[in-house]
Coordinates of C-alpha atoms and ligand atoms in Angstrom, one line a residue:
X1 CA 68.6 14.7 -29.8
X2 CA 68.6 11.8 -27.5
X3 CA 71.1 10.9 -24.8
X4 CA 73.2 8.3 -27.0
X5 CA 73.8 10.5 -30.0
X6 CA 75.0 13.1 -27.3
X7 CA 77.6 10.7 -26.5
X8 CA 78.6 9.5 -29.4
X9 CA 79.5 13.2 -30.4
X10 CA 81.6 13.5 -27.1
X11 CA 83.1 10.9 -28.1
X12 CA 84.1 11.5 -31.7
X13 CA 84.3 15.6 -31.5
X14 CA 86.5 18.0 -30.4
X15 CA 85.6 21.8 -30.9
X16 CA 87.7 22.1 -33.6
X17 CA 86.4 19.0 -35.8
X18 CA 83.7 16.7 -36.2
X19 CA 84.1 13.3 -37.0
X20 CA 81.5 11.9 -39.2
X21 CA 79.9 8.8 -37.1
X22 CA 79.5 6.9 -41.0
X23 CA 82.9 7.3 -43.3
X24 CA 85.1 8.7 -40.1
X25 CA 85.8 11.9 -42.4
X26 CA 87.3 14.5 -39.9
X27 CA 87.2 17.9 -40.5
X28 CA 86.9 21.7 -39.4
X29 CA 83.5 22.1 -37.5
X30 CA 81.0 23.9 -39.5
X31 CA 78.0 22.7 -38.3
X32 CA 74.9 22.8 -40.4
X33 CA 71.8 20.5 -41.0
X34 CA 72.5 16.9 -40.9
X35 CA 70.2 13.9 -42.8
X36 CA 67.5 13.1 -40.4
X37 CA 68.2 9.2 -40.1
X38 CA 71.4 8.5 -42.1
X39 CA 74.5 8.6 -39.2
X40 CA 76.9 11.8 -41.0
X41 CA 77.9 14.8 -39.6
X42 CA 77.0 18.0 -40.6
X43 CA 80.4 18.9 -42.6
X44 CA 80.1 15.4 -44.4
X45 CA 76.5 16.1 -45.2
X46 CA 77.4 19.6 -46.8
X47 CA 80.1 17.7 -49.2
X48 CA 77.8 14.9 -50.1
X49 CA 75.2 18.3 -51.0
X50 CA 78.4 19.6 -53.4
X51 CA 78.8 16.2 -54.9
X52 CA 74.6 16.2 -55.7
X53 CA 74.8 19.2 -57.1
X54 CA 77.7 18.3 -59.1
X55 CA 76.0 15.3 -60.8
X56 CA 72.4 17.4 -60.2
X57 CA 74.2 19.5 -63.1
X58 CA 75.8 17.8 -65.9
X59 CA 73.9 14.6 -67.2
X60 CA 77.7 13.1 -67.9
X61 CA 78.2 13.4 -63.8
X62 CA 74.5 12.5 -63.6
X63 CA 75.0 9.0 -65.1
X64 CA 76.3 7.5 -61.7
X65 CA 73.7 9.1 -59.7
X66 CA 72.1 6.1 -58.1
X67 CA 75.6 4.3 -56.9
X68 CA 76.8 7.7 -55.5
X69 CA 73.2 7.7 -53.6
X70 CA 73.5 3.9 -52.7
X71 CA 77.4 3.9 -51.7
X72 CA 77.2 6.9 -49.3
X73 CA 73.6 5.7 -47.7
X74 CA 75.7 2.4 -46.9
X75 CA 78.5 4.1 -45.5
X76 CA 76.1 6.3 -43.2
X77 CA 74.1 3.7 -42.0
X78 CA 73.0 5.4 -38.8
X79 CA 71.3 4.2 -35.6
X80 CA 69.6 0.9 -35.6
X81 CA 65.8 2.3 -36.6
X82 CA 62.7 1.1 -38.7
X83 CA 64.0 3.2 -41.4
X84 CA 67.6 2.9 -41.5
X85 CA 67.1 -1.0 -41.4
X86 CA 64.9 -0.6 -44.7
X87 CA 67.5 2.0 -45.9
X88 CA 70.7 0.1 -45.6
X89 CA 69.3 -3.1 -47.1
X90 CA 67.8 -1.1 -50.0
X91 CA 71.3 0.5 -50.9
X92 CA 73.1 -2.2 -49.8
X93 CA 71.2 -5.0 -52.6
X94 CA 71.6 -2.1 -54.8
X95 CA 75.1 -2.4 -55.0
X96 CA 74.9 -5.5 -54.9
X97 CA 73.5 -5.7 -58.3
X98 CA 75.2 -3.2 -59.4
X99 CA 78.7 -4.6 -58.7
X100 CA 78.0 -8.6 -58.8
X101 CA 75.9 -8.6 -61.3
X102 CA 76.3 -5.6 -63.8
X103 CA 72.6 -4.8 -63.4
X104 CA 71.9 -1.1 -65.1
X105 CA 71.8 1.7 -62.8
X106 CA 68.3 2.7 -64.3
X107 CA 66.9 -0.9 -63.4
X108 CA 67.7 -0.8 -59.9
X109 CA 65.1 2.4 -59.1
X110 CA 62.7 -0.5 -59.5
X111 CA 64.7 -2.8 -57.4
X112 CA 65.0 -0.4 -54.6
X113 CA 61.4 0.2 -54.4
X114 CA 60.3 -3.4 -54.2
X115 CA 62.5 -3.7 -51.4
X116 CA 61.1 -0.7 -49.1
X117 CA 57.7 -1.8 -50.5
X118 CA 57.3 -5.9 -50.1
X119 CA 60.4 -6.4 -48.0
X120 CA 60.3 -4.1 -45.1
X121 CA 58.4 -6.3 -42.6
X122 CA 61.6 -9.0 -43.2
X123 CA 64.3 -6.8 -42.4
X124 CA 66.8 -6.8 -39.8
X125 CA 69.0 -4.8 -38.4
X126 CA 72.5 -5.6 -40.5
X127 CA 75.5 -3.8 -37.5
X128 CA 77.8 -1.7 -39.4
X129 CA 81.3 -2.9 -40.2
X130 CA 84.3 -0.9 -38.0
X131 CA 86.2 -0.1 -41.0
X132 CA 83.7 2.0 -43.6
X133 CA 86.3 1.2 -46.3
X134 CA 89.1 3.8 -47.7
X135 CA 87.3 5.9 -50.0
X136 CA 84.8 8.5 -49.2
X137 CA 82.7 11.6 -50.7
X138 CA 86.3 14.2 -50.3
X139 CA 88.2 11.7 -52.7
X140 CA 85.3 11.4 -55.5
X141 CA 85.0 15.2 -55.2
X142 CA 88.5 15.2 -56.2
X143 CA 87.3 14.5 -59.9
X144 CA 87.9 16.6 -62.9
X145 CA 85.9 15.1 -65.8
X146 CA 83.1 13.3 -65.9
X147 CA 85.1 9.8 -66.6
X148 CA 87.3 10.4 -63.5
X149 CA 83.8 11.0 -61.6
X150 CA 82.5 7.8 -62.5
X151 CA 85.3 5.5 -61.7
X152 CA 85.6 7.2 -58.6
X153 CA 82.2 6.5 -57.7
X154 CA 82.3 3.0 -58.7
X155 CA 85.5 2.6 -56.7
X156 CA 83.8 4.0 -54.0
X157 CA 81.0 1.8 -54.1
X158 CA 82.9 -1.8 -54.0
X159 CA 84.7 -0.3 -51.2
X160 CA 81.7 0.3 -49.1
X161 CA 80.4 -3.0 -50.2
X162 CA 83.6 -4.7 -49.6
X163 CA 83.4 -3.3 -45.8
X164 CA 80.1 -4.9 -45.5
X165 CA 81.2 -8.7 -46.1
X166 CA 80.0 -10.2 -43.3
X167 CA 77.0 -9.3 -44.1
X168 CA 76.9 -10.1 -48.1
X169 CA 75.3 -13.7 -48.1
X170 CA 72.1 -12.1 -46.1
X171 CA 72.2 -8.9 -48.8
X172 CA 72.6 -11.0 -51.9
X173 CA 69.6 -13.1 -50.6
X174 CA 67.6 -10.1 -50.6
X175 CA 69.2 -8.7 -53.6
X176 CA 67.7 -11.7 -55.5
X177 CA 64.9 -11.9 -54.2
X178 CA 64.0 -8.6 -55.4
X179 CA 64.9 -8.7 -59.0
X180 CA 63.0 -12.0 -59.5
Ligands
ZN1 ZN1 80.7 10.8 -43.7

């Protein structure tokens, strides 16, 4: 762990809770593994595993899979790195296209490959917006049917893209770039 991310966690922790450095989550410390590049804590990691596993196992929760993977990358965008660059302008197009532009969930694999394939080298570093938007993986969790779950998740992603506005024009650039 280097120097900086000890801060940061001085910072933002207390020995009771852990505040997660991407959505601002606070809760009881469990510790745990965390992502290796995408800026969560441990305790928001393990949800975000819960909600996986949810959509992992029924193909109705499973039908939202790539916003939920694209909305929480965003809000977890990390420190400013070769791969969370690519990472955050992958998800970030992704929804995008997904929320502009109504492009289908299973045409954006495609999208998000071309960008960490033939875009990478043109990337910059997008800094993170204050306020990562007032939704987060606790509230879709909250879902009890499969419907719930994916209006959740959509509401979930246009609020992470909403927190990203000043950063929309250079995305959507991107964004079409990649689906021409
Ligand atoms: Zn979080």
């Amino acid at each position: 762990m280097s120097p900086d991310i000890e801060n940061l966690y001085e910072v933002t922790e207390t020995k009771a809770t852990s505040t997660c450095p991407g959505c601002q989550l606070a809760l009881p410390k469990t510790g745990g593994p965390r992502h290796a590049y995408l800026g969560a804590s441990p305790e928001c990691w393990a949800l975000f595993g819960e909600l996986l596993a949810r959509e992992y196992s029924d193909p109705s929760y499973f039908a939202v899979h790539g916003l939920t993977v694209d909305a929480y990358a965003a809000q977890h965008p990390g420190r400013e790195e070769r791969r969370t660059i690519q990472s955050i302008h992958v998800h970030l197009a992704a929804l995008c296209l997904a929320l502009e532009h109504d492009v289908a969930l299973n045409d954006l694999i495609a999208v998000r490959k071309r960008i960490a394939d033939y875009f990478a080298d043109r990337l910059v570093w997008l800094s993170p917006p204050g306020d990562p938007g007032g939704l987060n993986v606790t509230d879709v969790l909250q879902a009890d049917s499969a419907e719930v779950h994916s209006a959740l998740v959509r509401a979930w992603a246009t609020s992470v893209w909403n927190a990203w506005t000043a950063h929309h024009d250079a995305v959507r650039k991107i964004a079409k770039a990649a689906l021409d």
